[in-house]
Amino acid sequence: MQDNPQYQDRLARLARWHALGAEPFGRRLDDLSSIDQARQLHQADTPHDGSAAVKVAGRILLLRDIGKLIFITIADWTGRIQIGVAKQSMGVDWDKAKLLELGDIAWFSGKVGHTKTGEITVWADGLGIASKALLPPPEKFHGLADTELRYRQRYVDLFANPDSLEVFLLRSRVVREIRDFLHGRNFVEVETPMMQSLAGGAAARPFVTHHNALDIDLYLRISPELYLKRLLVGGMERVFEINRNFRNEGIDTRHNPEFTMLELYQAYSDLAGMMELTESMVVALATMCRKNARPADAESPSRLTLQFGDRLIDYTPPFERLSYRELLQRHADVNMADAATVKQAAARHGVADIENKAHDVLLGELFDRVVEPAIAAMERPVFVHDYPAGLCPLTRRKPGDETLADRFELYVAGMELANAYTELNDPLVQEQTFTQQLAGQKLEDSMARMDDDFIAALAHGMPPAGGLGIGIDRLVMLLANRTSIRDVVLFPLLRPTTAVRS
RNA sequence: GAGGCCGUAGCUCAGCUGGUAGAGCAACAGACUUUUAAUCUGUGGGUCCUGGGUUCGAUCCCCAGCGGCCUCACCA
C-alpha cells in the first residue's frame, strides 16, 4: 500500500486538507437527505437553479473539473446524483472543492435544480469532506471486474459495482419478507446452538472446534433440526430459525462451507401443510422481485417468470408435484417396488457394487444419476415427494405405505431449494433409526448418531408436526439471478493469501 | 479429488513466429463556467504470480508451485 505512488499522492493531498483547517476524517452529519429523496425534490416545474434546499453525502464516483465549474457525481446506497460546484457561488469553500478527488466521501448543501441538458443537479452552496480516500478507486467505467478481488475486497465491490450492492440489498429484503411472512402465520423466531457436542439432524461432515474451559471438542452445527424439535416438545408450536449451518465439504458455485438456512416446524401440520407454506412463500418472494420488471419478463406478463442465467424460470403456482415413483418410472423406466428390475437399471446406469447395496440406496443413486438431470432441465419448480423411507430416517412413514417417507424436496433450476417432512415423533422408531446405517452407505452419509437426550425429549411427547428447510443463499441466487453462491454471500470463504497467513 | 481456462501498471485490458512491454482510465503539471466514462497539451509509473529449466536471449516454450474462475465428483 505504502509503495503505491498514488497512495503517496493522496497522503500529500491529505496534508493540504489539514492545511485548510478541515478534518479529512470527519464526524457526524445532521440534516442529510438520501440521494433518492433529493432527486424526488426535483419536479417538472423546478427552475434551472433549483428551489428546494438539501444536504446530501456520498462517495465521489465521477469528477469533471472544467475550470471554474466542477461537476461531481456522488452515490449513496439509494442512488447517484450530480453536484454542480461553481466558483462564483462557493466563496472560501472553493479551495476545498478543488481538493476533492475520486473515492472521497463528501457532503454538499445546495438547491436541487438541473442543467441545460436536464440532468438533476444539486447546485452547491456549501461542501465538506466526510472521509478522505487514501487509495484510488477502481476504474470508473468497468468497476472492479477481477472476481477474486471482488470477493476479497467486497467493500470495494459494493461501492464500485452497483449491481453487487443491489444483490445484497435484495437479499436483506428477501429475508425480511420471509420473517414477515412467518410472523403473519404466528411463528416465533428462535436461536439454537451452533456449537453442538453431537452434530445431528443431517448427513454431513462437521467442522470440529474445542472449548478450553470444559476441555471438550465441539462441532459446528450441520443443522438446527434436533434442537428446534425439542422446542416443539416444550410447547413452542411454531418456531423458525434463519441462521448459519456449517458443512465441511467441497466448495463450488452452489456450496459455501457456511450457508444460511431457514428451518421451521409447525405443530399439528404435516407435509401437505409445508408444501402449501413453501409454495406461498416462494411465490410471494418471486412476486416481490418481479416488480423490477426485466425485459424477458415483459414477454409473458401473465406468468410469474424470473430470469436465471440463460433460462427463464416460471414460478406461476401451482408448482409441479411428482412422486419419486413416477419420476423413476418415467426417466429410468423402473418400478420402484421391484427389486430385480431396480438392480438391472442400476447396472445399466453404471452404479457400482450393486449386490452390497440396500434397495433404497440403489434407488437414491438411480435418482441422482437419471432423474435429477431431467428435473434440472425443467423450467418450473418441482416438488418431488414420497421418498424411499430408508433414505429419510428422521421422517415419518407415509400413511398406508411403510416403504415411503412423508417427505418432499423442492427443485428449482436443478438446485435443491427446500426439504420438508412430516416429522417423526415416535421415540421408539426414532431410537431404532438412529442406530441404522444402510448397507452401502458411508458412515458420514448416514444419520446413525445416537442422541439420547433427543430420544428423551420425544419420550415426553412431541406433537405431530411438519418441518421445512430452505437454503436462503440459493433462494437469493434464484431471485437475484446470480448463478454463483459467492455472488450472494458477502464474504465467501477463500483460501487466505500468504500475507494474511503470516 | 480430476480436468479445462486464467494471473501483464492502482483499475480495465492488448502484447504476432521467443529479441528486456503497450493502450484507456486513474495519477502528476497545465488550459477550460453546463459537463455526462467531459475534452485538450505534456510527464511519470512494471518482481509480466513465484521458483526452476530450455535458449545467445523467455511475458511468450517446458516443469513444479501459489492463487482464482469454470466443469465434474461429494453435498444443500
PDB file of N, CA and C (backbone and C1' of nucleotides) in Angstrom, chain A residues 6 9 13 64 66 68 71 82 115-117 139-140 145-146 148 252-253 255-256 259 416 474 486 495, chain B residues 10-13 24-28 32-38 67-71 73-76:
ATOM      1  N   GLN A   6       0.255   6.337  -5.968  1.00  0.00           N
ATOM      2  CA  GLN A   6      -0.979   7.103  -5.828  1.00  0.00           C
ATOM      3  C   GLN A   6      -1.367   7.265  -4.359  1.00  0.00           C
ATOM      4  N   ASP A   9       0.573  10.226  -3.321  1.00  0.00           N
ATOM      5  CA  ASP A   9      -0.066  11.448  -3.820  1.00  0.00           C
ATOM      6  C   ASP A   9      -1.237  11.852  -2.929  1.00  0.00           C
ATOM      7  N   ARG A  13      -2.220  15.102  -0.504  1.00  0.00           N
ATOM      8  CA  ARG A  13      -3.462  15.863  -0.551  1.00  0.00           C
ATOM      9  C   ARG A  13      -4.124  15.922   0.829  1.00  0.00           C
ATOM     10  N   ARG A  64     -15.639  15.939 -12.923  1.00  0.00           N
ATOM     11  CA  ARG A  64     -15.267  16.644 -14.159  1.00  0.00           C
ATOM     12  C   ARG A  64     -14.993  18.096 -13.814  1.00  0.00           C
ATOM     13  N   ILE A  66     -13.970  21.557 -14.949  1.00  0.00           N
ATOM     14  CA  ILE A  66     -13.802  22.330 -16.174  1.00  0.00           C
ATOM     15  C   ILE A  66     -13.439  23.768 -15.841  1.00  0.00           C
ATOM     16  N   LYS A  68     -13.636  26.791 -13.671  1.00  0.00           N
ATOM     17  CA  LYS A  68     -14.318  27.479 -12.568  1.00  0.00           C
ATOM     18  C   LYS A  68     -15.639  26.804 -12.227  1.00  0.00           C
ATOM     19  N   PHE A  71     -18.245  19.468 -12.043  1.00  0.00           N
ATOM     20  CA  PHE A  71     -19.364  18.538 -11.907  1.00  0.00           C
ATOM     21  C   PHE A  71     -18.884  17.287 -11.191  1.00  0.00           C
ATOM     22  N   GLN A  82     -25.868  14.249  -9.470  1.00  0.00           N
ATOM     23  CA  GLN A  82     -24.795  15.142  -9.897  1.00  0.00           C
ATOM     24  C   GLN A  82     -24.800  16.397  -9.024  1.00  0.00           C
ATOM     25  N   THR A 115     -29.384  20.890 -15.194  1.00  0.00           N
ATOM     26  CA  THR A 115     -28.534  21.552 -16.188  1.00  0.00           C
ATOM     27  C   THR A 115     -29.345  21.786 -17.452  1.00  0.00           C
ATOM     28  N   LYS A 116     -28.700  22.366 -18.429  1.00  0.00           N
ATOM     29  CA  LYS A 116     -29.425  22.661 -19.671  1.00  0.00           C
ATOM     30  C   LYS A 116     -29.789  21.381 -20.426  1.00  0.00           C
ATOM     31  N   THR A 117     -29.094  20.280 -20.113  1.00  0.00           N
ATOM     32  CA  THR A 117     -29.472  19.019 -20.749  1.00  0.00           C
ATOM     33  C   THR A 117     -30.475  18.251 -19.900  1.00  0.00           C
ATOM     34  N   GLU A 139     -11.307   1.454 -11.754  1.00  0.00           N
ATOM     35  CA  GLU A 139     -11.633   2.208 -12.953  1.00  0.00           C
ATOM     36  C   GLU A 139     -13.104   2.572 -12.980  1.00  0.00           C
ATOM     37  N   LYS A 140     -13.399   3.828 -13.329  1.00  0.00           N
ATOM     38  CA  LYS A 140     -14.757   4.333 -13.117  1.00  0.00           C
ATOM     39  C   LYS A 140     -15.786   3.725 -14.049  1.00  0.00           C
ATOM     40  N   ALA A 145     -13.605  -5.778 -11.750  1.00  0.00           N
ATOM     41  CA  ALA A 145     -14.055  -6.934 -12.521  1.00  0.00           C
ATOM     42  C   ALA A 145     -13.410  -8.224 -12.047  1.00  0.00           C
ATOM     43  N   ASP A 146     -12.214  -8.158 -11.528  1.00  0.00           N
ATOM     44  CA  ASP A 146     -11.484  -9.345 -11.083  1.00  0.00           C
ATOM     45  C   ASP A 146     -12.271 -10.050  -9.983  1.00  0.00           C
ATOM     46  N   GLU A 148     -11.699 -12.507  -7.970  1.00  0.00           N
ATOM     47  CA  GLU A 148     -11.035 -12.731  -6.688  1.00  0.00           C
ATOM     48  C   GLU A 148     -11.012 -11.451  -5.852  1.00  0.00           C
ATOM     49  N   ASP A 252     -18.135 -24.955  -4.313  1.00  0.00           N
ATOM     50  CA  ASP A 252     -18.348 -24.688  -5.737  1.00  0.00           C
ATOM     51  C   ASP A 252     -19.416 -23.613  -5.887  1.00  0.00           C
ATOM     52  N   THR A 253     -19.960 -23.475  -7.088  1.00  0.00           N
ATOM     53  CA  THR A 253     -20.890 -22.367  -7.333  1.00  0.00           C
ATOM     54  C   THR A 253     -22.187 -22.489  -6.531  1.00  0.00           C
ATOM     55  N   HIS A 255     -22.160 -24.213  -3.311  1.00  0.00           N
ATOM     56  CA  HIS A 255     -21.848 -24.578  -1.924  1.00  0.00           C
ATOM     57  C   HIS A 255     -20.809 -23.657  -1.318  1.00  0.00           C
ATOM     58  N   ASN A 256     -21.153 -23.050  -0.195  1.00  0.00           N
ATOM     59  CA  ASN A 256     -20.190 -22.348   0.635  1.00  0.00           C
ATOM     60  C   ASN A 256     -20.169 -23.107   1.957  1.00  0.00           C
ATOM     61  N   PHE A 259     -23.466 -21.621   5.309  1.00  0.00           N
ATOM     62  CA  PHE A 259     -24.583 -21.173   4.495  1.00  0.00           C
ATOM     63  C   PHE A 259     -25.785 -20.950   5.386  1.00  0.00           C
ATOM     64  N   GLU A 416     -31.496 -28.086  -5.258  1.00  0.00           N
ATOM     65  CA  GLU A 416     -32.383 -28.482  -4.179  1.00  0.00           C
ATOM     66  C   GLU A 416     -32.592 -27.257  -3.312  1.00  0.00           C
ATOM     67  N   ARG A 474     -29.317 -20.036  -1.848  1.00  0.00           N
ATOM     68  CA  ARG A 474     -29.789 -20.493  -3.163  1.00  0.00           C
ATOM     69  C   ARG A 474     -31.064 -19.781  -3.576  1.00  0.00           C
ATOM     70  N   ARG A 486     -21.250 -17.399  -4.464  1.00  0.00           N
ATOM     71  CA  ARG A 486     -20.330 -16.380  -3.941  1.00  0.00           C
ATOM     72  C   ARG A 486     -20.804 -14.967  -4.266  1.00  0.00           C
ATOM     73  N   ARG A 495      -9.317 -19.166   0.111  1.00  0.00           N
ATOM     74  CA  ARG A 495      -8.044 -19.501   0.732  1.00  0.00           C
ATOM     75  C   ARG A 495      -7.346 -18.207   1.133  1.00  0.00           C
TER      76      ARG A 495
ATOM     77  P     G B  10       0.551  -1.051  -9.922  1.00  0.00           P
ATOM     78  O5'   G B  10      -0.950  -0.928  -9.434  1.00  0.00           O
ATOM     79  C5'   G B  10      -1.290  -1.106  -8.061  1.00  0.00           C
ATOM     80  C4'   G B  10      -2.646  -0.505  -7.824  1.00  0.00           C
ATOM     81  C3'   G B  10      -3.720  -0.988  -8.787  1.00  0.00           C
ATOM     82  O3'   G B  10      -4.381  -2.132  -8.293  1.00  0.00           O
ATOM     83  C1'   G B  10      -3.665   1.376  -8.781  1.00  0.00           C
ATOM     84  P     C B  11      -4.797  -3.351  -9.281  1.00  0.00           P
ATOM     85  O5'   C B  11      -6.041  -2.752 -10.081  1.00  0.00           O
ATOM     86  C5'   C B  11      -7.290  -2.533  -9.432  1.00  0.00           C
ATOM     87  C4'   C B  11      -8.271  -1.917 -10.393  1.00  0.00           C
ATOM     88  C3'   C B  11      -8.498  -2.703 -11.671  1.00  0.00           C
ATOM     89  O3'   C B  11      -9.461  -3.721 -11.506  1.00  0.00           O
ATOM     90  C1'   C B  11      -8.079  -0.438 -12.198  1.00  0.00           C
ATOM     91  P     U B  12      -9.441  -5.020 -12.466  1.00  0.00           P
ATOM     92  O5'   U B  12      -9.800  -4.423 -13.900  1.00  0.00           O
ATOM     93  C5'   U B  12     -11.127  -3.995 -14.191  1.00  0.00           C
ATOM     94  C4'   U B  12     -11.242  -3.605 -15.638  1.00  0.00           C
ATOM     95  C3'   U B  12     -10.726  -4.639 -16.629  1.00  0.00           C
ATOM     96  O3'   U B  12     -11.658  -5.674 -16.862  1.00  0.00           O
ATOM     97  C1'   U B  12      -9.903  -2.496 -17.215  1.00  0.00           C
ATOM     98  P     C B  13     -11.165  -7.094 -17.384  1.00  0.00           P
ATOM     99  O5'   C B  13     -10.606  -6.724 -18.819  1.00  0.00           O
ATOM    100  C5'   C B  13      -9.450  -7.321 -19.338  1.00  0.00           C
ATOM    101  C4'   C B  13      -8.978  -6.500 -20.504  1.00  0.00           C
ATOM    102  C3'   C B  13      -7.928  -7.165 -21.380  1.00  0.00           C
ATOM    103  O3'   C B  13      -8.535  -8.048 -22.306  1.00  0.00           O
ATOM    104  C1'   C B  13      -7.270  -4.944 -20.902  1.00  0.00           C
ATOM    105  P     G B  24      -3.721   6.219 -24.349  1.00  0.00           P
ATOM    106  O5'   G B  24      -5.089   5.806 -23.666  1.00  0.00           O
ATOM    107  C5'   G B  24      -6.301   5.782 -24.422  1.00  0.00           C
ATOM    108  C4'   G B  24      -7.425   5.229 -23.580  1.00  0.00           C
ATOM    109  C3'   G B  24      -7.596   5.889 -22.212  1.00  0.00           C
ATOM    110  O3'   G B  24      -8.329   7.106 -22.290  1.00  0.00           O
ATOM    111  C1'   G B  24      -7.610   3.550 -21.944  1.00  0.00           C
ATOM    112  P     C B  25      -8.023   8.280 -21.249  1.00  0.00           P
ATOM    113  O5'   C B  25      -8.520   7.704 -19.852  1.00  0.00           O
ATOM    114  C5'   C B  25      -9.914   7.516 -19.607  1.00  0.00           C
ATOM    115  C4'   C B  25     -10.121   6.754 -18.325  1.00  0.00           C
ATOM    116  C3'   C B  25      -9.536   7.389 -17.076  1.00  0.00           C
ATOM    117  O3'   C B  25     -10.342   8.424 -16.555  1.00  0.00           O
ATOM    118  C1'   C B  25      -8.994   5.096 -17.121  1.00  0.00           C
ATOM    119  P     A B  26      -9.675   9.680 -15.860  1.00  0.00           P
ATOM    120  O5'   A B  26      -8.855   9.030 -14.651  1.00  0.00           O
ATOM    121  C5'   A B  26      -9.535   8.545 -13.491  1.00  0.00           C
ATOM    122  C4'   A B  26      -8.546   7.952 -12.510  1.00  0.00           C
ATOM    123  C3'   A B  26      -7.409   8.871 -12.100  1.00  0.00           C
ATOM    124  O3'   A B  26      -7.788   9.805 -11.106  1.00  0.00           O
ATOM    125  C1'   A B  26      -6.532   6.766 -12.668  1.00  0.00           C
ATOM    126  P     A B  27      -7.172  11.240 -11.083  1.00  0.00           P
ATOM    127  O5'   A B  27      -5.635  10.949 -10.794  1.00  0.00           O
ATOM    128  C5'   A B  27      -5.249  10.374  -9.548  1.00  0.00           C
ATOM    129  C4'   A B  27      -3.746  10.245  -9.485  1.00  0.00           C
ATOM    130  C3'   A B  27      -2.989  11.549  -9.718  1.00  0.00           C
ATOM    131  O3'   A B  27      -2.898  12.307  -8.534  1.00  0.00           O
ATOM    132  C1'   A B  27      -2.048   9.821 -11.028  1.00  0.00           C
ATOM    133  P     C B  28      -3.041  13.884  -8.593  1.00  0.00           P
ATOM    134  O5'   C B  28      -1.667  14.337  -9.244  1.00  0.00           O
ATOM    135  C5'   C B  28      -0.433  14.122  -8.571  1.00  0.00           C
ATOM    136  C4'   C B  28       0.725  14.523  -9.447  1.00  0.00           C
ATOM    137  C3'   C B  28       0.590  15.891 -10.105  1.00  0.00           C
ATOM    138  O3'   C B  28       0.944  16.940  -9.227  1.00  0.00           O
ATOM    139  C1'   C B  28       1.271  14.310 -11.708  1.00  0.00           C
ATOM    140  P     C B  32      -7.909  28.871 -17.793  1.00  0.00           P
ATOM    141  O5'   C B  32      -9.281  28.213 -18.270  1.00  0.00           O
ATOM    142  C5'   C B  32      -9.832  28.570 -19.539  1.00  0.00           C
ATOM    143  C4'   C B  32     -10.894  27.578 -19.932  1.00  0.00           C
ATOM    144  C3'   C B  32     -12.008  27.378 -18.912  1.00  0.00           C
ATOM    145  O3'   C B  32     -12.999  28.389 -18.987  1.00  0.00           O
ATOM    146  C1'   C B  32     -11.226  25.271 -19.653  1.00  0.00           C
ATOM    147  P     U B  33     -13.719  28.912 -17.577  1.00  0.00           P
ATOM    148  O5'   U B  33     -15.198  28.379 -17.747  1.00  0.00           O
ATOM    149  C5'   U B  33     -15.521  26.981 -17.653  1.00  0.00           C
ATOM    150  C4'   U B  33     -16.988  26.821 -17.335  1.00  0.00           C
ATOM    151  C3'   U B  33     -17.922  27.533 -18.300  1.00  0.00           C
ATOM    152  O3'   U B  33     -19.074  26.719 -18.469  1.00  0.00           O
ATOM    153  C1'   U B  33     -18.337  28.257 -16.101  1.00  0.00           C
ATOM    154  P     U B  34     -19.528  26.381 -19.965  1.00  0.00           P
ATOM    155  O5'   U B  34     -20.507  25.154 -19.762  1.00  0.00           O
ATOM    156  C5'   U B  34     -20.004  23.914 -19.246  1.00  0.00           C
ATOM    157  C4'   U B  34     -21.140  22.926 -19.131  1.00  0.00           C
ATOM    158  C3'   U B  34     -22.106  22.956 -20.307  1.00  0.00           C
ATOM    159  O3'   U B  34     -22.593  21.651 -20.534  1.00  0.00           O
ATOM    160  C1'   U B  34     -23.261  23.434 -18.293  1.00  0.00           C
ATOM    161  P     U B  35     -22.348  20.921 -21.975  1.00  0.00           P
ATOM    162  O5'   U B  35     -21.369  19.726 -21.628  1.00  0.00           O
ATOM    163  C5'   U B  35     -19.963  19.938 -21.541  1.00  0.00           C
ATOM    164  C4'   U B  35     -19.399  19.096 -20.432  1.00  0.00           C
ATOM    165  C3'   U B  35     -19.858  17.641 -20.445  1.00  0.00           C
ATOM    166  O3'   U B  35     -19.078  16.869 -21.323  1.00  0.00           O
ATOM    167  C1'   U B  35     -20.031  18.528 -18.250  1.00  0.00           C
ATOM    168  P     U B  36     -19.775  15.681 -22.168  1.00  0.00           P
ATOM    169  O5'   U B  36     -20.323  14.658 -21.069  1.00  0.00           O
ATOM    170  C5'   U B  36     -19.439  13.755 -20.408  1.00  0.00           C
ATOM    171  C4'   U B  36     -20.222  12.921 -19.410  1.00  0.00           C
ATOM    172  C3'   U B  36     -21.136  11.891 -20.062  1.00  0.00           C
ATOM    173  O3'   U B  36     -21.156  10.732 -19.254  1.00  0.00           O
ATOM    174  C1'   U B  36     -22.407  13.339 -18.699  1.00  0.00           C
ATOM    175  P     A B  37     -21.242   9.324 -19.888  1.00  0.00           P
ATOM    176  O5'   A B  37     -20.139   8.487 -19.141  1.00  0.00           O
ATOM    177  C5'   A B  37     -19.931   8.669 -17.743  1.00  0.00           C
ATOM    178  C4'   A B  37     -18.461   8.494 -17.444  1.00  0.00           C
ATOM    179  C3'   A B  37     -17.573   9.541 -18.095  1.00  0.00           C
ATOM    180  O3'   A B  37     -16.448   9.816 -17.259  1.00  0.00           O
ATOM    181  C1'   A B  37     -16.980   7.411 -18.886  1.00  0.00           C
ATOM    182  P     A B  38     -16.422  11.215 -16.523  1.00  0.00           P
ATOM    183  O5'   A B  38     -16.588  12.263 -17.721  1.00  0.00           O
ATOM    184  C5'   A B  38     -15.458  12.573 -18.535  1.00  0.00           C
ATOM    185  C4'   A B  38     -15.934  13.404 -19.706  1.00  0.00           C
ATOM    186  C3'   A B  38     -14.855  13.754 -20.703  1.00  0.00           C
ATOM    187  O3'   A B  38     -14.619  12.696 -21.616  1.00  0.00           O
ATOM    188  C1'   A B  38     -16.094  15.690 -20.178  1.00  0.00           C
ATOM    189  P     G B  67      -2.846 -21.847  -2.538  1.00  0.00           P
ATOM    190  O5'   G B  67      -3.567 -20.703  -3.371  1.00  0.00           O
ATOM    191  C5'   G B  67      -3.622 -19.390  -2.852  1.00  0.00           C
ATOM    192  C4'   G B  67      -4.123 -18.431  -3.889  1.00  0.00           C
ATOM    193  C3'   G B  67      -5.445 -18.780  -4.537  1.00  0.00           C
ATOM    194  O3'   G B  67      -6.563 -18.512  -3.710  1.00  0.00           O
ATOM    195  C1'   G B  67      -3.926 -18.079  -6.197  1.00  0.00           C
ATOM    196  P     G B  68      -7.903 -19.392  -3.899  1.00  0.00           P
ATOM    197  O5'   G B  68      -8.513 -18.799  -5.239  1.00  0.00           O
ATOM    198  C5'   G B  68      -8.955 -17.460  -5.280  1.00  0.00           C
ATOM    199  C4'   G B  68      -9.306 -17.056  -6.683  1.00  0.00           C
ATOM    200  C3'   G B  68     -10.408 -17.854  -7.354  1.00  0.00           C
ATOM    201  O3'   G B  68     -11.689 -17.447  -6.922  1.00  0.00           O
ATOM    202  C1'   G B  68      -8.621 -17.569  -8.868  1.00  0.00           C
ATOM    203  P     C B  69     -12.903 -18.521  -6.945  1.00  0.00           P
ATOM    204  O5'   C B  69     -13.293 -18.586  -8.479  1.00  0.00           O
ATOM    205  C5'   C B  69     -13.799 -17.453  -9.155  1.00  0.00           C
ATOM    206  C4'   C B  69     -13.916 -17.736 -10.635  1.00  0.00           C
ATOM    207  C3'   C B  69     -14.733 -18.962 -10.996  1.00  0.00           C
ATOM    208  O3'   C B  69     -16.123 -18.711 -10.992  1.00  0.00           O
ATOM    209  C1'   C B  69     -12.710 -18.986 -12.205  1.00  0.00           C
ATOM    210  P     C B  70     -17.125 -19.922 -10.576  1.00  0.00           P
ATOM    211  O5'   C B  70     -17.095 -20.877 -11.856  1.00  0.00           O
ATOM    212  C5'   C B  70     -17.567 -20.417 -13.105  1.00  0.00           C
ATOM    213  C4'   C B  70     -17.232 -21.407 -14.196  1.00  0.00           C
ATOM    214  C3'   C B  70     -17.741 -22.821 -13.975  1.00  0.00           C
ATOM    215  O3'   C B  70     -19.102 -22.974 -14.313  1.00  0.00           O
ATOM    216  C1'   C B  70     -15.494 -22.900 -14.682  1.00  0.00           C
ATOM    217  P     U B  71     -19.976 -24.111 -13.557  1.00  0.00           P
ATOM    218  O5'   U B  71     -19.436 -25.475 -14.175  1.00  0.00           O
ATOM    219  C5'   U B  71     -19.655 -25.790 -15.540  1.00  0.00           C
ATOM    220  C4'   U B  71     -18.971 -27.081 -15.908  1.00  0.00           C
ATOM    221  C3'   U B  71     -19.290 -28.275 -15.028  1.00  0.00           C
ATOM    222  O3'   U B  71     -20.525 -28.884 -15.350  1.00  0.00           O
ATOM    223  C1'   U B  71     -16.961 -28.176 -15.384  1.00  0.00           C
ATOM    224  P     A B  73     -21.333 -34.970 -11.509  1.00  0.00           P
ATOM    225  O5'   A B  73     -20.250 -35.534 -10.491  1.00  0.00           O
ATOM    226  C5'   A B  73     -19.707 -36.839 -10.646  1.00  0.00           C
ATOM    227  C4'   A B  73     -18.731 -37.141  -9.542  1.00  0.00           C
ATOM    228  C3'   A B  73     -19.277 -37.015  -8.123  1.00  0.00           C
ATOM    229  O3'   A B  73     -19.985 -38.173  -7.712  1.00  0.00           O
ATOM    230  C1'   A B  73     -17.198 -35.898  -8.271  1.00  0.00           C
ATOM    231  P     C B  74     -21.345 -38.032  -6.851  1.00  0.00           P
ATOM    232  O5'   C B  74     -20.817 -37.445  -5.478  1.00  0.00           O
ATOM    233  C5'   C B  74     -20.276 -38.296  -4.481  1.00  0.00           C
ATOM    234  C4'   C B  74     -19.893 -37.512  -3.265  1.00  0.00           C
ATOM    235  C3'   C B  74     -21.028 -36.773  -2.561  1.00  0.00           C
ATOM    236  O3'   C B  74     -21.793 -37.605  -1.712  1.00  0.00           O
ATOM    237  C1'   C B  74     -19.205 -35.312  -2.831  1.00  0.00           C
ATOM    238  P     C B  75     -23.394 -37.451  -1.707  1.00  0.00           P
ATOM    239  O5'   C B  75     -23.617 -35.979  -1.174  1.00  0.00           O
ATOM    240  C5'   C B  75     -23.815 -35.725   0.206  1.00  0.00           C
ATOM    241  C4'   C B  75     -23.601 -34.276   0.513  1.00  0.00           C
ATOM    242  C3'   C B  75     -24.837 -33.377   0.444  1.00  0.00           C
ATOM    243  O3'   C B  75     -25.611 -33.434   1.619  1.00  0.00           O
ATOM    244  C1'   C B  75     -23.049 -32.356  -0.716  1.00  0.00           C
ATOM    245  P     A B  76     -27.238 -33.289   1.474  1.00  0.00           P
ATOM    246  O5'   A B  76     -27.580 -31.737   1.515  1.00  0.00           O
ATOM    247  C5'   A B  76     -28.917 -31.354   1.789  1.00  0.00           C
ATOM    248  C4'   A B  76     -29.268 -30.095   1.046  1.00  0.00           C
ATOM    249  C3'   A B  76     -29.006 -30.155  -0.458  1.00  0.00           C
ATOM    250  O3'   A B  76     -30.004 -29.463  -1.174  1.00  0.00           O
ATOM    251  C1'   A B  76     -27.783 -28.387   0.492  1.00  0.00           C
TER     252        A B  76
END
